[in-house]
Each structure stands twice: as structure tokens, then as C-alpha cells.
Short mmCIF file of C-alpha atoms (C1' of nucleotides) in Angstrom, two decimals:
data_model
loop_
_atom_site.label_atom_id
_atom_site.label_comp_id
_atom_site.label_asym_id
_atom_site.label_seq_id
_atom_site.Cartn_x
_atom_site.Cartn_y
_atom_site.Cartn_z
CA UNK A 13 0.02 0.01 -0.14
CA UNK A 14 1.09 3.57 -1.02
CA UNK A 15 0.43 6.45 0.98
CA UNK A 16 1.22 9.98 -0.93
CA UNK A 17 3.59 11.58 0.54
CA UNK A 18 2.14 14.85 -0.18
CA UNK A 19 -1.26 14.90 1.60
CA UNK A 20 -2.85 17.65 -1.01
CA UNK A 21 -2.61 14.26 -3.28
CA UNK A 22 -4.10 11.96 -1.02
CA UNK A 23 -7.93 11.05 -1.79
CA UNK A 24 -8.61 10.31 2.04
CA UNK A 25 -8.63 13.99 2.29
CA UNK A 26 -12.07 14.81 1.66
CA UNK A 27 -13.42 12.65 3.99
CA UNK A 28 -10.97 14.19 7.02
CA UNK A 29 -10.86 16.85 9.22
CA UNK A 30 -8.42 18.11 6.77
CA UNK A 31 -10.63 18.87 4.19
CA UNK A 32 -10.38 22.65 3.71
CA UNK A 33 -6.90 23.00 4.85
CA UNK A 34 -5.03 25.31 2.58
CA UNK A 35 -2.39 24.27 0.44
CA UNK A 36 0.27 25.39 2.56
CA UNK A 37 -1.40 23.75 5.69
CA UNK A 38 -1.39 20.38 3.81
CA UNK A 39 2.15 21.03 2.60
CA UNK A 40 3.26 21.73 5.94
CA UNK A 41 1.68 18.50 7.22
CA UNK A 42 3.24 16.18 4.50
CA UNK A 43 6.59 17.60 5.65
CA UNK A 44 6.18 16.47 8.93
CA UNK A 45 4.20 12.91 8.72
CA UNK A 46 5.49 9.62 8.89
CA UNK A 47 4.08 6.79 7.31
CA UNK A 48 3.49 3.47 9.55
CA UNK A 49 1.39 0.27 8.93
CA UNK A 50 -0.34 -1.70 11.56
CA UNK A 51 -0.93 -5.89 11.08
CA UNK A 52 -4.33 -7.11 12.23
CA UNK A 53 -4.59 -7.53 15.81
CA UNK A 54 -1.71 -4.77 16.61
CA UNK A 55 -2.18 -2.16 19.46
CA UNK A 56 -1.98 1.55 17.96
CA UNK A 57 -2.46 3.11 21.35
CA UNK A 58 -2.94 1.77 24.44
CA UNK A 59 -4.87 3.35 27.27
CA UNK A 60 -3.59 5.68 30.11
CA UNK A 61 -0.34 6.48 27.48
CA UNK A 62 0.31 10.14 26.77
CA UNK A 63 0.69 10.36 22.97
CA UNK A 64 3.04 12.09 21.28
CA UNK A 65 1.25 13.05 17.91
CA UNK A 66 -2.05 11.47 16.06
CA UNK A 67 -2.50 9.45 13.54
CA UNK A 68 -4.71 9.76 10.36
CA UNK A 69 -5.80 6.51 8.85
CA UNK A 70 -5.34 6.19 4.99
CA UNK A 71 -6.76 2.33 4.89
CA UNK A 72 -7.68 -0.34 7.29
CA UNK A 73 -10.17 -0.63 10.11
CA UNK A 74 -9.45 0.06 14.00
CA UNK A 75 -11.67 -0.61 17.01
CA UNK A 76 -11.53 2.17 20.01
CA UNK A 77 -12.33 0.62 23.24
CA UNK A 78 -11.45 0.84 27.19
CA UNK A 79 -10.93 -1.72 29.29
CA UNK A 80 -13.42 -2.56 32.21
CA UNK A 81 -13.75 -4.24 35.28
CA UNK A 82 -11.64 -7.69 34.81
CA UNK A 83 -10.28 -6.66 31.34
CA UNK A 84 -13.68 -6.68 29.67
CA UNK A 85 -13.54 -4.68 26.27
CA UNK A 86 -15.57 -2.12 25.59
CA UNK A 87 -15.71 -0.90 21.90
CA UNK A 88 -16.59 2.68 22.01
CA UNK A 89 -16.39 3.14 18.73
CA UNK A 90 -14.90 2.04 14.90
CA UNK A 91 -12.17 4.71 12.95
CA UNK A 92 -11.61 4.00 8.97
CA UNK A 93 -9.91 6.46 6.21
CA UNK A 94 -9.72 9.81 7.00
CA UNK A 95 -10.54 9.11 10.76
CA UNK A 96 -7.74 10.39 13.20
CA UNK A 97 -6.67 8.68 16.39
CA UNK A 98 -5.40 10.12 19.22
CA UNK A 99 -6.32 13.80 18.98
CA UNK A 100 -8.58 14.17 21.55
CA UNK A 101 -6.06 13.21 24.43
CA UNK A 102 -3.66 15.45 22.89
CA UNK A 103 -6.33 18.11 22.85
CA UNK A 104 -7.56 17.49 26.20
CA UNK A 105 -3.96 17.01 27.59
CA UNK A 106 -5.37 13.68 29.44
CA UNK A 107 -3.76 10.34 28.86
CA UNK A 108 -5.49 8.45 26.35
CA UNK A 109 -8.97 7.40 27.05
CA UNK A 110 -9.02 4.07 24.67
CA UNK A 111 -7.12 1.75 23.46
CA UNK A 112 -6.93 1.31 19.46
CA UNK A 113 -6.10 -1.93 17.77
CA UNK A 114 -6.10 -2.57 14.18
CA UNK A 115 -9.09 -5.19 13.01
CA UNK A 116 -7.33 -5.57 10.11
CA UNK A 117 -3.92 -4.48 8.18
CA UNK A 118 -4.22 -0.84 8.24
CA UNK A 119 -1.68 2.10 7.18
CA UNK A 120 -1.81 5.23 8.59
CA UNK A 121 0.05 8.93 8.54
CA UNK A 122 1.80 9.60 11.79
CA UNK A 123 1.83 13.49 12.71
CA UNK A 124 3.89 14.59 15.89
CA UNK A 125 2.06 16.57 18.50
CA UNK A 126 3.95 19.76 17.89
CA UNK A 127 3.35 19.55 13.95
CA UNK A 128 -0.33 19.03 14.76
CA UNK A 129 -0.45 21.77 17.02
CA UNK A 130 0.99 24.29 14.76
CA UNK A 131 -0.93 23.19 12.08
CA UNK A 132 -4.32 24.40 14.33
CA UNK A 133 -2.37 27.32 15.36
CA UNK A 134 -1.89 28.22 11.59
CA UNK A 135 -5.43 27.07 10.49
CA UNK A 136 -8.71 28.81 12.04
CA UNK A 137 -10.45 26.37 9.88
CA UNK A 138 -8.80 23.27 10.67
CA UNK A 139 -9.23 24.27 14.11
CA UNK A 140 -13.05 24.63 13.67
CA UNK A 141 -13.67 21.50 11.74
CA UNK A 142 -11.87 19.56 14.86
CA UNK A 143 -14.32 21.37 16.77
CA UNK A 144 -17.39 20.47 14.58
CA UNK A 145 -15.59 16.84 14.49
CA UNK A 146 -15.71 16.31 18.55
CA UNK A 147 -18.60 18.09 18.89
CA UNK A 148 -20.57 15.62 16.58
CA UNK A 149 -18.90 12.74 18.53
CA UNK A 150 -20.09 14.00 21.69
CA UNK A 151 -23.27 13.97 20.42
CA UNK A 152 -23.12 10.35 19.33
CA UNK A 153 -21.71 9.35 22.69
CA UNK A 154 -24.93 10.84 24.24
CA UNK A 155 -27.05 8.69 22.29
CA UNK A 156 -24.89 5.37 23.08
CA UNK A 157 -25.29 6.23 26.97
CA UNK A 158 -28.94 6.71 26.47
CA UNK A 159 -29.10 3.61 24.01
CA UNK A 160 -27.13 1.54 26.96
CA UNK A 161 -29.24 2.64 30.00
CA UNK A 162 -32.64 2.47 28.39
CA UNK A 163 -32.94 -0.24 25.77
CA UNK A 164 -32.60 -4.10 26.02
CA UNK A 165 -30.20 -6.05 24.75
CA UNK A 166 -31.99 -7.01 21.64
CA UNK A 167 -32.60 -3.58 20.72
CA UNK A 168 -29.10 -2.60 20.94
CA UNK A 169 -27.99 -5.52 18.81
CA UNK A 170 -30.27 -4.12 16.36
CA UNK A 171 -29.07 -0.59 16.41
CA UNK A 172 -25.25 -1.54 16.46
CA UNK A 173 -26.04 -4.01 13.64
CA UNK A 174 -27.51 -0.82 11.71
CA UNK A 175 -24.64 1.50 12.48
CA UNK A 176 -22.25 -1.35 11.67
CA UNK A 177 -23.80 -1.50 8.24
CA UNK A 178 -23.46 2.13 7.64
CA UNK A 179 -20.05 2.49 9.04
CA UNK A 180 -18.41 -0.34 6.95
CA UNK A 181 -20.65 -0.79 3.94
CA UNK A 182 -21.69 -4.13 2.63
CA UNK A 183 -19.50 -6.47 0.49
CA UNK A 184 -20.85 -7.82 -3.15
CA UNK A 185 -23.10 -10.23 -1.38
CA UNK A 186 -24.78 -7.71 0.98
CA UNK A 187 -22.59 -8.74 4.13
CA UNK A 188 -21.62 -5.95 6.35
CA UNK A 189 -18.24 -5.68 5.09
CA UNK A 190 -16.16 -6.02 8.78
CA UNK A 191 -15.10 -9.25 10.24
CA UNK A 192 -16.03 -9.04 13.83
CA UNK A 193 -15.95 -12.08 16.60
CA UNK A 194 -19.32 -12.58 18.19
CA UNK A 195 -17.22 -11.34 21.40
CA UNK A 196 -16.51 -8.27 19.59
CA UNK A 197 -20.09 -7.48 18.81
CA UNK A 198 -20.94 -8.62 22.61
CA UNK A 199 -17.87 -6.13 23.64
CA UNK A 200 -19.82 -3.13 21.52
CA UNK A 201 -23.33 -3.98 22.75
CA UNK A 202 -22.58 -4.53 26.52
CA UNK A 203 -23.68 -7.94 26.89
CA UNK A 204 -22.31 -11.41 27.12
CA UNK A 205 -21.13 -13.42 24.26
CA UNK A 206 -23.41 -15.65 24.44
CA UNK A 207 -26.31 -13.82 24.62
CA UNK A 208 -25.29 -11.95 21.11
CA UNK A 209 -25.30 -15.22 19.86
CA UNK A 210 -28.62 -16.38 21.01
CA UNK A 211 -30.42 -13.03 19.69
CA UNK A 212 -28.53 -13.28 16.21
CA UNK A 213 -30.48 -16.28 15.94
CA UNK A 214 -33.55 -15.24 17.00
CA UNK A 215 -32.97 -12.28 14.75
CA UNK A 216 -32.17 -14.66 11.80
CA UNK A 217 -35.28 -16.66 12.54
CA UNK A 218 -37.41 -14.12 12.37
CA UNK A 219 -35.97 -13.01 8.91
CA UNK A 220 -34.31 -9.61 10.10
CA UNK A 221 -30.90 -10.76 9.39
CA UNK A 222 -28.98 -13.89 7.54
CA UNK A 223 -25.65 -14.90 8.15
CA UNK A 224 -22.66 -17.08 7.30
CA UNK A 225 -20.17 -17.82 9.72
CA UNK A 226 -19.04 -14.51 11.05
CA UNK A 227 -20.89 -12.43 8.32
CA UNK A 228 -24.05 -11.03 8.62
CA UNK A 229 -26.61 -9.00 6.35
CA UNK A 230 -29.35 -6.99 7.27
CA UNK A 231 -32.53 -8.09 5.23
CA UNK A 232 -35.39 -5.79 6.98
CA UNK A 233 -34.00 -2.62 7.78
CA UNK A 234 -37.00 -0.87 8.39
CA UNK A 235 -38.06 -3.26 10.60
CA UNK A 236 -34.68 -3.49 12.52
CA UNK A 237 -34.59 0.26 12.76
CA UNK A 238 -37.99 0.29 14.73
CA UNK A 239 -36.64 -2.64 16.79
CA UNK A 240 -33.84 -0.33 18.00
CA UNK A 241 -36.26 2.36 18.28
CA UNK A 242 -34.48 4.99 15.86
CA UNK A 243 -36.68 7.05 14.06
CA UNK A 244 -34.60 9.60 12.14
CA UNK B 13 -29.04 38.26 41.41
CA UNK B 14 -26.98 40.30 39.81
CA UNK B 15 -24.81 39.06 36.60
CA UNK B 16 -21.83 42.09 35.86
CA UNK B 17 -22.86 43.52 32.54
CA UNK B 18 -19.31 43.46 31.86
CA UNK B 19 -17.89 39.78 31.71
CA UNK B 20 -14.44 41.05 32.76
CA UNK B 21 -15.70 41.49 36.22
CA UNK B 22 -17.46 38.17 36.50
CA UNK B 23 -15.93 35.90 38.44
CA UNK B 24 -17.53 32.59 36.87
CA UNK B 25 -14.90 33.42 34.13
CA UNK B 26 -11.80 31.71 35.88
CA UNK B 27 -13.93 28.69 35.73
CA UNK B 28 -15.46 28.72 32.42
CA UNK B 29 -13.85 28.37 28.49
CA UNK B 30 -13.85 32.38 28.69
CA UNK B 31 -10.79 31.98 30.78
CA UNK B 32 -7.84 33.67 29.04
CA UNK B 33 -10.16 35.57 26.63
CA UNK B 34 -8.33 38.33 25.79
CA UNK B 35 -9.89 42.06 27.41
CA UNK B 36 -11.44 42.76 23.84
CA UNK B 37 -12.55 39.64 23.25
CA UNK B 38 -14.62 39.75 26.94
CA UNK B 39 -15.86 43.21 26.12
CA UNK B 40 -17.13 41.86 23.15
CA UNK B 41 -19.38 39.74 24.14
CA UNK B 42 -20.51 41.76 27.26
CA UNK B 43 -21.93 44.14 24.23
CA UNK B 44 -23.98 40.93 22.75
CA UNK B 45 -24.89 39.11 25.71
CA UNK B 46 -28.02 39.03 27.24
CA UNK B 47 -29.00 38.18 30.87
CA UNK B 48 -31.90 35.67 31.39
CA UNK B 49 -33.16 33.52 34.38
CA UNK B 50 -35.01 30.51 34.50
CA UNK B 51 -37.28 28.88 37.50
CA UNK B 52 -36.56 25.79 38.89
CA UNK B 53 -38.11 22.94 36.52
CA UNK B 54 -38.27 25.30 33.48
CA UNK B 55 -36.63 23.66 30.11
CA UNK B 56 -33.96 26.09 29.18
CA UNK B 57 -33.49 23.67 25.79
CA UNK B 58 -35.40 21.28 24.08
CA UNK B 59 -33.96 18.33 22.72
CA UNK B 60 -34.17 18.31 18.76
CA UNK B 61 -34.38 22.17 18.61
CA UNK B 62 -31.99 24.46 16.56
CA UNK B 63 -30.88 27.00 19.09
CA UNK B 64 -29.50 30.78 18.00
CA UNK B 65 -27.00 31.06 20.76
CA UNK B 66 -25.29 29.15 23.80
CA UNK B 67 -25.96 30.08 27.46
CA UNK B 68 -23.18 30.69 30.14
CA UNK B 69 -24.16 29.40 33.34
CA UNK B 70 -23.85 32.72 36.12
CA UNK B 71 -25.36 30.22 38.92
CA UNK B 72 -28.00 27.32 39.39
CA UNK B 73 -27.94 23.81 38.65
CA UNK B 74 -29.01 22.42 35.45
CA UNK B 75 -29.52 18.59 34.18
CA UNK B 76 -28.80 17.71 30.54
CA UNK B 77 -30.93 14.85 29.33
CA UNK B 78 -32.43 12.87 26.56
CA UNK B 79 -35.82 11.29 26.48
CA UNK B 80 -35.67 7.22 25.34
CA UNK B 81 -37.75 5.08 24.45
CA UNK B 82 -41.47 5.73 26.47
CA UNK B 83 -40.11 9.25 27.31
CA UNK B 84 -37.86 8.14 29.87
CA UNK B 85 -35.05 10.61 30.74
CA UNK B 86 -31.54 9.87 30.53
CA UNK B 87 -29.31 12.17 32.36
CA UNK B 88 -26.14 12.54 30.38
CA UNK B 89 -24.62 15.17 32.83
CA UNK B 90 -25.22 18.48 34.83
CA UNK B 91 -23.89 21.88 34.04
CA UNK B 92 -23.33 24.44 36.67
CA UNK B 93 -21.75 27.72 36.86
CA UNK B 94 -19.19 28.61 34.40
CA UNK B 95 -20.40 25.63 31.85
CA UNK B 96 -21.83 26.22 28.44
CA UNK B 97 -25.15 24.86 27.07
CA UNK B 98 -25.56 24.46 23.52
CA UNK B 99 -22.48 25.11 22.40
CA UNK B 100 -21.80 21.15 21.17
CA UNK B 101 -25.44 21.70 18.57
CA UNK B 102 -24.10 25.05 17.12
CA UNK B 103 -20.43 23.89 16.28
CA UNK B 104 -21.61 20.59 15.07
CA UNK B 105 -24.77 22.04 13.27
CA UNK B 106 -26.63 19.33 14.46
CA UNK B 107 -30.08 19.71 15.91
CA UNK B 108 -29.64 19.92 19.97
CA UNK B 109 -29.21 16.05 21.39
CA UNK B 110 -29.83 16.68 25.09
CA UNK B 111 -32.83 18.53 26.42
CA UNK B 112 -31.75 20.89 29.78
CA UNK B 113 -33.96 21.59 32.20
CA UNK B 114 -33.38 23.96 35.37
CA UNK B 115 -32.94 22.04 38.94
CA UNK B 116 -33.01 25.35 40.68
CA UNK B 117 -33.55 28.61 39.85
CA UNK B 118 -30.55 29.75 37.56
CA UNK B 119 -29.22 32.78 36.14
CA UNK B 120 -27.66 32.36 32.68
CA UNK B 121 -25.81 34.85 29.87
CA UNK B 122 -27.34 34.45 26.74
CA UNK B 123 -24.60 34.63 23.76
CA UNK B 124 -26.05 34.84 20.09
CA UNK B 125 -24.63 32.46 17.56
CA UNK B 126 -23.41 34.78 15.38
CA UNK B 127 -21.34 36.54 18.27
CA UNK B 128 -20.29 33.25 19.41
CA UNK B 129 -18.74 32.57 16.03
CA UNK B 130 -17.06 35.84 15.98
CA UNK B 131 -15.49 35.62 19.15
CA UNK B 132 -13.94 31.87 18.28
CA UNK B 133 -12.94 33.27 14.72
CA UNK B 134 -11.29 36.47 16.89
CA UNK B 135 -9.88 34.21 19.76
CA UNK B 136 -7.89 31.29 18.61
CA UNK B 137 -7.23 30.71 22.21
CA UNK B 138 -10.85 30.47 23.01
CA UNK B 139 -11.43 28.08 20.32
CA UNK B 140 -8.74 25.89 21.41
CA UNK B 141 -10.36 25.92 25.25
CA UNK B 142 -13.58 25.06 23.61
CA UNK B 143 -11.85 22.12 21.61
CA UNK B 144 -9.83 21.30 24.67
CA UNK B 145 -13.58 21.21 26.50
CA UNK B 146 -15.11 19.04 24.08
CA UNK B 147 -12.69 16.80 24.00
CA UNK B 148 -12.54 15.96 27.78
CA UNK B 149 -16.11 15.72 27.65
CA UNK B 150 -15.62 13.12 25.07
CA UNK B 151 -13.27 11.13 27.51
CA UNK B 152 -15.86 11.34 30.47
CA UNK B 153 -18.72 10.10 27.90
CA UNK B 154 -16.57 7.21 26.76
CA UNK B 155 -16.25 6.19 30.72
CA UNK B 156 -19.95 6.59 31.26
CA UNK B 157 -20.41 4.47 28.22
CA UNK B 158 -18.08 1.73 29.75
CA UNK B 159 -19.64 1.98 33.32
CA UNK B 160 -23.01 1.68 31.68
CA UNK B 161 -22.04 -1.44 29.70
CA UNK B 162 -20.00 -3.45 32.42
CA UNK B 163 -20.87 -2.37 36.00
CA UNK B 164 -23.99 -3.47 37.73
CA UNK B 165 -26.58 -1.19 39.19
CA UNK B 166 -25.13 -0.66 42.75
CA UNK B 167 -21.57 -0.19 41.48
CA UNK B 168 -22.94 2.57 38.95
CA UNK B 169 -24.93 3.91 41.98
CA UNK B 170 -21.80 4.28 43.99
CA UNK B 171 -19.92 6.02 40.95
CA UNK B 172 -22.74 8.31 40.65
CA UNK B 173 -22.73 9.18 44.24
CA UNK B 174 -18.92 10.13 44.28
CA UNK B 175 -19.79 11.99 40.63
CA UNK B 176 -22.20 14.14 42.44
CA UNK B 177 -20.22 14.83 45.21
CA UNK B 178 -17.49 16.30 43.52
CA UNK B 179 -19.57 18.24 40.93
CA UNK B 180 -21.63 19.58 43.49
CA UNK B 181 -19.60 19.58 46.83
CA UNK B 182 -21.20 19.19 50.43
CA UNK B 183 -23.23 21.71 52.55
CA UNK B 184 -22.93 22.06 56.20
CA UNK B 185 -24.13 19.21 57.39
CA UNK B 186 -21.91 16.92 54.90
CA UNK B 187 -24.63 16.30 52.44
CA UNK B 188 -24.30 16.15 48.83
CA UNK B 189 -25.27 19.76 48.06
CA UNK B 190 -27.51 19.06 45.06
CA UNK B 191 -31.69 18.17 45.23
CA UNK B 192 -32.40 15.14 43.18
CA UNK B 193 -35.31 12.83 43.19
CA UNK B 194 -34.61 9.32 43.24
CA UNK B 195 -36.43 9.17 40.24
CA UNK B 196 -33.75 11.45 38.55
CA UNK B 197 -30.83 9.65 40.48
CA UNK B 198 -32.32 6.45 38.10
CA UNK B 199 -32.66 8.37 35.31
CA UNK B 200 -28.68 8.84 35.94
CA UNK B 201 -27.61 5.27 36.77
CA UNK B 202 -29.83 4.11 34.03
CA UNK B 203 -32.28 1.77 35.90
CA UNK B 204 -35.70 1.80 37.86
CA UNK B 205 -36.88 4.23 40.60
CA UNK B 206 -37.25 1.48 42.67
CA UNK B 207 -34.02 -0.54 42.23
CA UNK B 208 -32.35 3.00 43.38
CA UNK B 209 -34.10 3.33 46.55
CA UNK B 210 -33.11 -0.45 47.56
CA UNK B 211 -29.81 -0.08 46.71
CA UNK B 212 -29.31 3.53 48.62
CA UNK B 213 -30.92 1.67 51.66
CA UNK B 214 -28.38 -0.93 51.60
CA UNK B 215 -25.39 1.26 50.98
CA UNK B 216 -26.75 2.61 54.36
CA UNK B 217 -27.29 -0.16 56.05
CA UNK B 218 -23.91 -1.04 55.08
CA UNK B 219 -22.41 2.23 56.29
CA UNK B 220 -21.47 3.80 53.06
CA UNK B 221 -23.52 6.66 52.99
CA UNK B 222 -26.24 8.26 55.63
CA UNK B 223 -29.22 9.72 54.27
CA UNK B 224 -31.97 12.12 55.73
CA UNK B 225 -34.88 12.32 53.55
CA UNK B 226 -33.91 13.01 49.42
CA UNK B 227 -30.08 14.31 51.16
CA UNK B 228 -27.22 12.05 50.88
CA UNK B 229 -24.05 11.84 52.34
CA UNK B 230 -20.42 9.84 51.69
CA UNK B 231 -19.75 8.36 54.62
CA UNK B 232 -16.90 5.92 53.22
CA UNK B 233 -15.30 7.22 50.01
CA UNK B 234 -12.97 4.77 50.00
CA UNK B 235 -14.84 1.73 50.00
CA UNK B 236 -17.62 3.72 47.17
CA UNK B 237 -14.74 4.14 45.01
CA UNK B 238 -13.35 0.60 45.40
CA UNK B 239 -17.22 -0.55 44.90
CA UNK B 240 -17.40 1.60 41.55
CA UNK B 241 -14.04 0.27 40.39
CA UNK B 242 -12.41 3.47 40.18
CA UNK B 243 -9.01 3.35 40.39
CA UNK B 244 -7.72 7.10 39.53
"C1'" DC C 9 -55.13 20.75 56.83
"C1'" DG C 10 -55.85 18.55 52.76
"C1'" DA C 11 -54.33 16.60 48.22
"C1'" DT C 12 -50.67 15.66 45.71
"C1'" DT C 13 -46.33 13.56 44.82
"C1'" DA C 14 -42.65 10.95 46.09
"C1'" DA C 15 -40.29 7.16 48.85
"C1'" DT C 16 -40.40 2.96 50.17
"C1'" DT C 17 -41.70 -1.92 50.83
"C1'" DG C 18 -43.00 -6.81 49.11
"C1'" DA C 19 -43.91 -10.06 45.74
"C1'" DT C 20 -43.23 -11.83 41.57
"C1'" DA C 21 -42.03 -11.96 36.53
"C1'" DC C 22 -38.59 -11.35 33.25
"C1'" DT C 23 -34.21 -10.55 31.13
"C1'" DT C 24 -29.62 -11.48 31.18
"C1'" DC C 25 -25.46 -14.05 32.69
"C1'" DT C 26 -22.56 -17.69 33.88
"C1'" DC C 27 -20.73 -22.24 33.42
"C1'" DA C 28 -20.61 -26.44 31.28
"C1'" DA C 29 -20.74 -29.29 27.13
"C1'" DA C 30 -20.77 -30.11 22.13
"C1'" DT C 31 -19.51 -28.68 18.12
"C1'" DC C 32 -17.98 -25.93 14.37
"C1'" DC C 33 -13.81 -23.51 11.99
"C1'" DT C 34 -9.71 -21.83 10.75
"C1'" DG C 35 -4.60 -22.00 10.07
"C1'" DT C 36 -0.68 -25.09 10.55
"C1'" DG C 37 2.33 -28.35 10.07
"C1'" DG C 38 3.56 -32.97 8.44
"C1'" DC D 15 -4.13 -32.59 0.73
"C1'" DC D 16 -5.28 -34.18 5.53
"C1'" DA D 17 -5.45 -34.22 10.18
"C1'" DC D 18 -4.97 -31.71 14.49
"C1'" DA D 19 -4.85 -28.15 17.96
"C1'" DG D 20 -6.76 -24.40 19.40
"C1'" DG D 21 -9.87 -20.82 19.26
"C1'" DA D 22 -14.74 -19.50 18.12
"C1'" DT D 23 -19.25 -20.58 17.97
"C1'" DT D 24 -23.36 -22.45 19.68
"C1'" DT D 25 -27.02 -24.87 22.94
"C1'" DG D 26 -28.71 -25.69 27.35
"C1'" DA D 27 -30.01 -25.36 32.44
"C1'" DG D 28 -30.08 -22.85 36.32
"C1'" DA D 29 -28.70 -18.95 39.12
"C1'" DA D 30 -28.57 -13.83 39.64
"C1'" DG D 31 -29.66 -9.37 38.86
"C1'" DT D 32 -33.47 -6.25 37.80
"C1'" DA D 33 -37.82 -4.61 36.46
"C1'" DT D 34 -42.54 -4.53 37.19
"C1'" DC D 35 -46.88 -4.06 39.68
"C1'" DA D 36 -49.48 -2.89 43.71
"C1'" DA D 37 -49.79 -1.78 48.35
"C1'" DT D 38 -48.42 1.60 51.89
"C1'" DT D 39 -46.36 5.59 54.26
"C1'" DA D 40 -43.59 9.66 54.26
"C1'" DA D 41 -42.98 14.27 52.62
"C1'" DT D 42 -44.26 18.93 50.30
"C1'" DC D 43 -46.81 22.35 48.58
"C1'" DG D 44 -50.52 25.63 48.64
#
DNA sequence: CGATTAATTGATACTTCTCAAATCCTGTGG
DNA sequence: CCACAGGATTTGAGAAGTATCAATTAATCG
């Protein structure tokens, strides 16, 4: 996988917080960034650490999670092309609140802290984009809190499946294009692995989804949305 | 309650995102802001609305909550002196994600959207503070997600009581200085009112807290922290 | 002082978790 | 290419945790 050395030629830019950075700003980042790769399963950032820079994901899929009691993972969200990792910690001047692990081979650009701050200072628009981004994520987190607190496991599972479908899209056979173990799904929904398994099979029997091994495809989005009580 | 017309003389400033705004910036806000009051129980912002400005709380206490299925409140967090309401929505250009209701009589300054943006544009430092603030809250939200997903009700209750104690402090008798109904506590913990009542009485019998009517005082913080699995 | 709302307690039902056992996959080395 | 080891998935049974409903008592407000 080749990542352009010049950010201005990177097609991921359009989806990223960098999308309306000046040419000078992009050139500046280009000079200071480094390209890095992570293998499937490799830890990119460790909860509690103090990062010295941010990663901009070029391609690949990454999970962000905190470790709860007894070391159980709670997946907070996913990160993919164009997304940033580590900016929250750097900006709030706090240790990293969530670990990041690659779900598949991932390529990214590493931008050192100092350069990141320089770009923020020199580009009010970029700074505003980051602000917009973090505020958006804050809203998403609020929704997740309400779901966890008020919905039952089946409703939350339906919701997560819909979210996964929008985040990762579908492959040619209509399956959600992400490879997660049942345990990882459980760690998102906030339940036991066995419960997820039982409910997935229930949803299958009821005709809302179909599945083949790990792969899951949504069959009846409308009903799933209704079940998850998403009225948007 | 008198709020200074000049923000530079407002003693709430030190705790707020405005804390290192330039004198000119503060003067600018002073000109454009309006003072408003809310009675206990009054709704300040309504979920789904598009706010035309932000409120800076001068004194009083406010709950932020979303309405889940069947109209049940989920309290996301509390807002008090020096905190802002509505900035998330304005910055992310999305409808308000959480309603705000005054828990006691509250005085605030209203800053129209346009002025707010002008101050952001003219004061990179303020913009950076907001960024810092939203990133911090994002971390807090992540913690809440993990708690809800992994801890049982008693552990979450212990956690919430500790949070309330730090957020609102104690009155002269050591009781947490906030007046919440058992239902509101339940709406934070994400459980039924009766469960909260039972567990509060359990914690009392075990000597971790004492209570008098609605009022609750922490007696054994160390054990509560252990129970809530907070190791910070 | 009523009238209303909030808090408490008990009994029961339901949801979800945990543990254990069986089956299915997947990648690896022969 | 096959067999096998180790992990992942599935299923069942029983236990634990919570919610719900109903009835009672306490607190609060005009």
C-alpha cells in the first residue's frame, strides 16, 4: 500500500478533518508526517498512555475500546479511512482514554504533536473542523449512553448492526463489510457473548438478518430500525 | 441575583471556557450578551431544537438529558456555574441532542450564535479552549459508556454518588449539595426508581452513606470508590 | 390541613449472565 | 492435501440481577 507523500494528493483528505486545509497547511503536514503500518491485531495506542502525535488512517479498520472491570473490552467506536486517532487525548491534555487496535492490516500517517498544534494554530478553519468533529462525536456518545441505559440487549444489537452497516458498507453479497467476532459484537452491545449469539440467531429466525459464519447481512432494515427505536 | 454587565468583572469567568479570553474579546461578549433567568423546573433547551445561541451559566444547576423510548429521561450530565449549554449543537451544526432543565433557579447569560462564532474566529485561544473542553467531555462520555455497559446497578450508583459529590460539593452537614429525586438518580444510573431506593438503603445499612430524606452524604469514600471500581 | 407527589417495601416475573459441554472453523505443520 | 490443535461458536440449564406492579407510608406545597 502506497500512501502519497503529499497530503494534497491524498484522496482520503476529502473525508477527513483536513478537508479544507490550505495548500500551505497540507504541504506543512506532508513534510512532518511519517507513514506507518499495523498488522491485524496490533495495538496502535494503549489506554493510559500519553501520545506524542496523532494518526490519520489511510486505509484499514480500527476499534477504540476501554478496558472495564476484569479486563473486559468495551468498544466505544470504530475508526476508518480519513479518521484521526489520538487527537482527543492531545487536545484535552489527558492520558489516552481508549486503546486502539487494528481489526485488519492498516496504513496510517503519523503527525507529531508539535506539528499538529502548529497546523491548528495556523489554520483556524482546521481548528473549527476539529471542534465540529469532536462536538459531533459528543452527540453520538450521548446517544450511545441513552441506548445502553434504556434499551434491552436485543434492541441494542439491532442498533449496532445498523450502525455497522452504515459505517462499513456491504460486500458484493450484501454482508456487512467488517470481520468481527461475536465477542467483539458483544463488547460493543455491552452484553455477554452467548447473549449476542442467541439474539443473532433469533433475528435470523425472524427474518430480519441472514448470516454465514461471522458474516451478517441485514434483510429488513425498516423493522430493525423500528426494533432499535431509531426514528430519524 | 445580579450578573455583571461586563464579563471581565464576572467571577465565573475563571472556571469557564472564557478564562483566558483577551480583554477585547470579553468586552465584545459583554456588549452582545443578554441576561436571562430560569425558574426551577423550567426547560432551557429542548431536544431536537436548533439553538440560536449559547447559555453561560452564572449560578444554578441544570440537568442535560435525552428522552429514550417511552419518554424516559436519561441524564447525561449536569451543568453549573461557568459551564456552557448549547455549544455542542451550534458547533456541530446539528439539532440539540439533549434537553436542559433547571434543577433550581438559574441565572445565565445568553450569547447569540453570530457573536459566539465571531469570538471564536477572533480568539484562537478561546477556540482551543472549547476544543479542549469538548475533548475532555468526550473522554468522560467514554467512561460513562463503559460503566453502563459493564458495571451492575450498585456499582454505577456508587460511582454516580461520588461524581455528584465532586460536582456539587457538600453543605454544612456534609450532605451532597444537590436536590435530586430518587427518580432523577435512577435516570442517571440507568435503572428503575425502586432499584435505586433499595440500593441506597443497602448502602446506608452497610455504612457507606447516610441519608435524610432526599439528602445523601458519603461516609466511606474509599470503599465506595472501590465498589465503583474507580482506581484513579 | 388536605391533596398530591415522592419514597418505600414486598411479591413476582422477566431478562440476562454464567458455567459447562458439544460442535464448528481456521490455520498450521506434516 | 489431510489431520489436528486451539480458538470461536452454539446450545442448554440454572442462577443472579433487575424490572414491574401493587400497596403503604412519608414528605411537600399551596
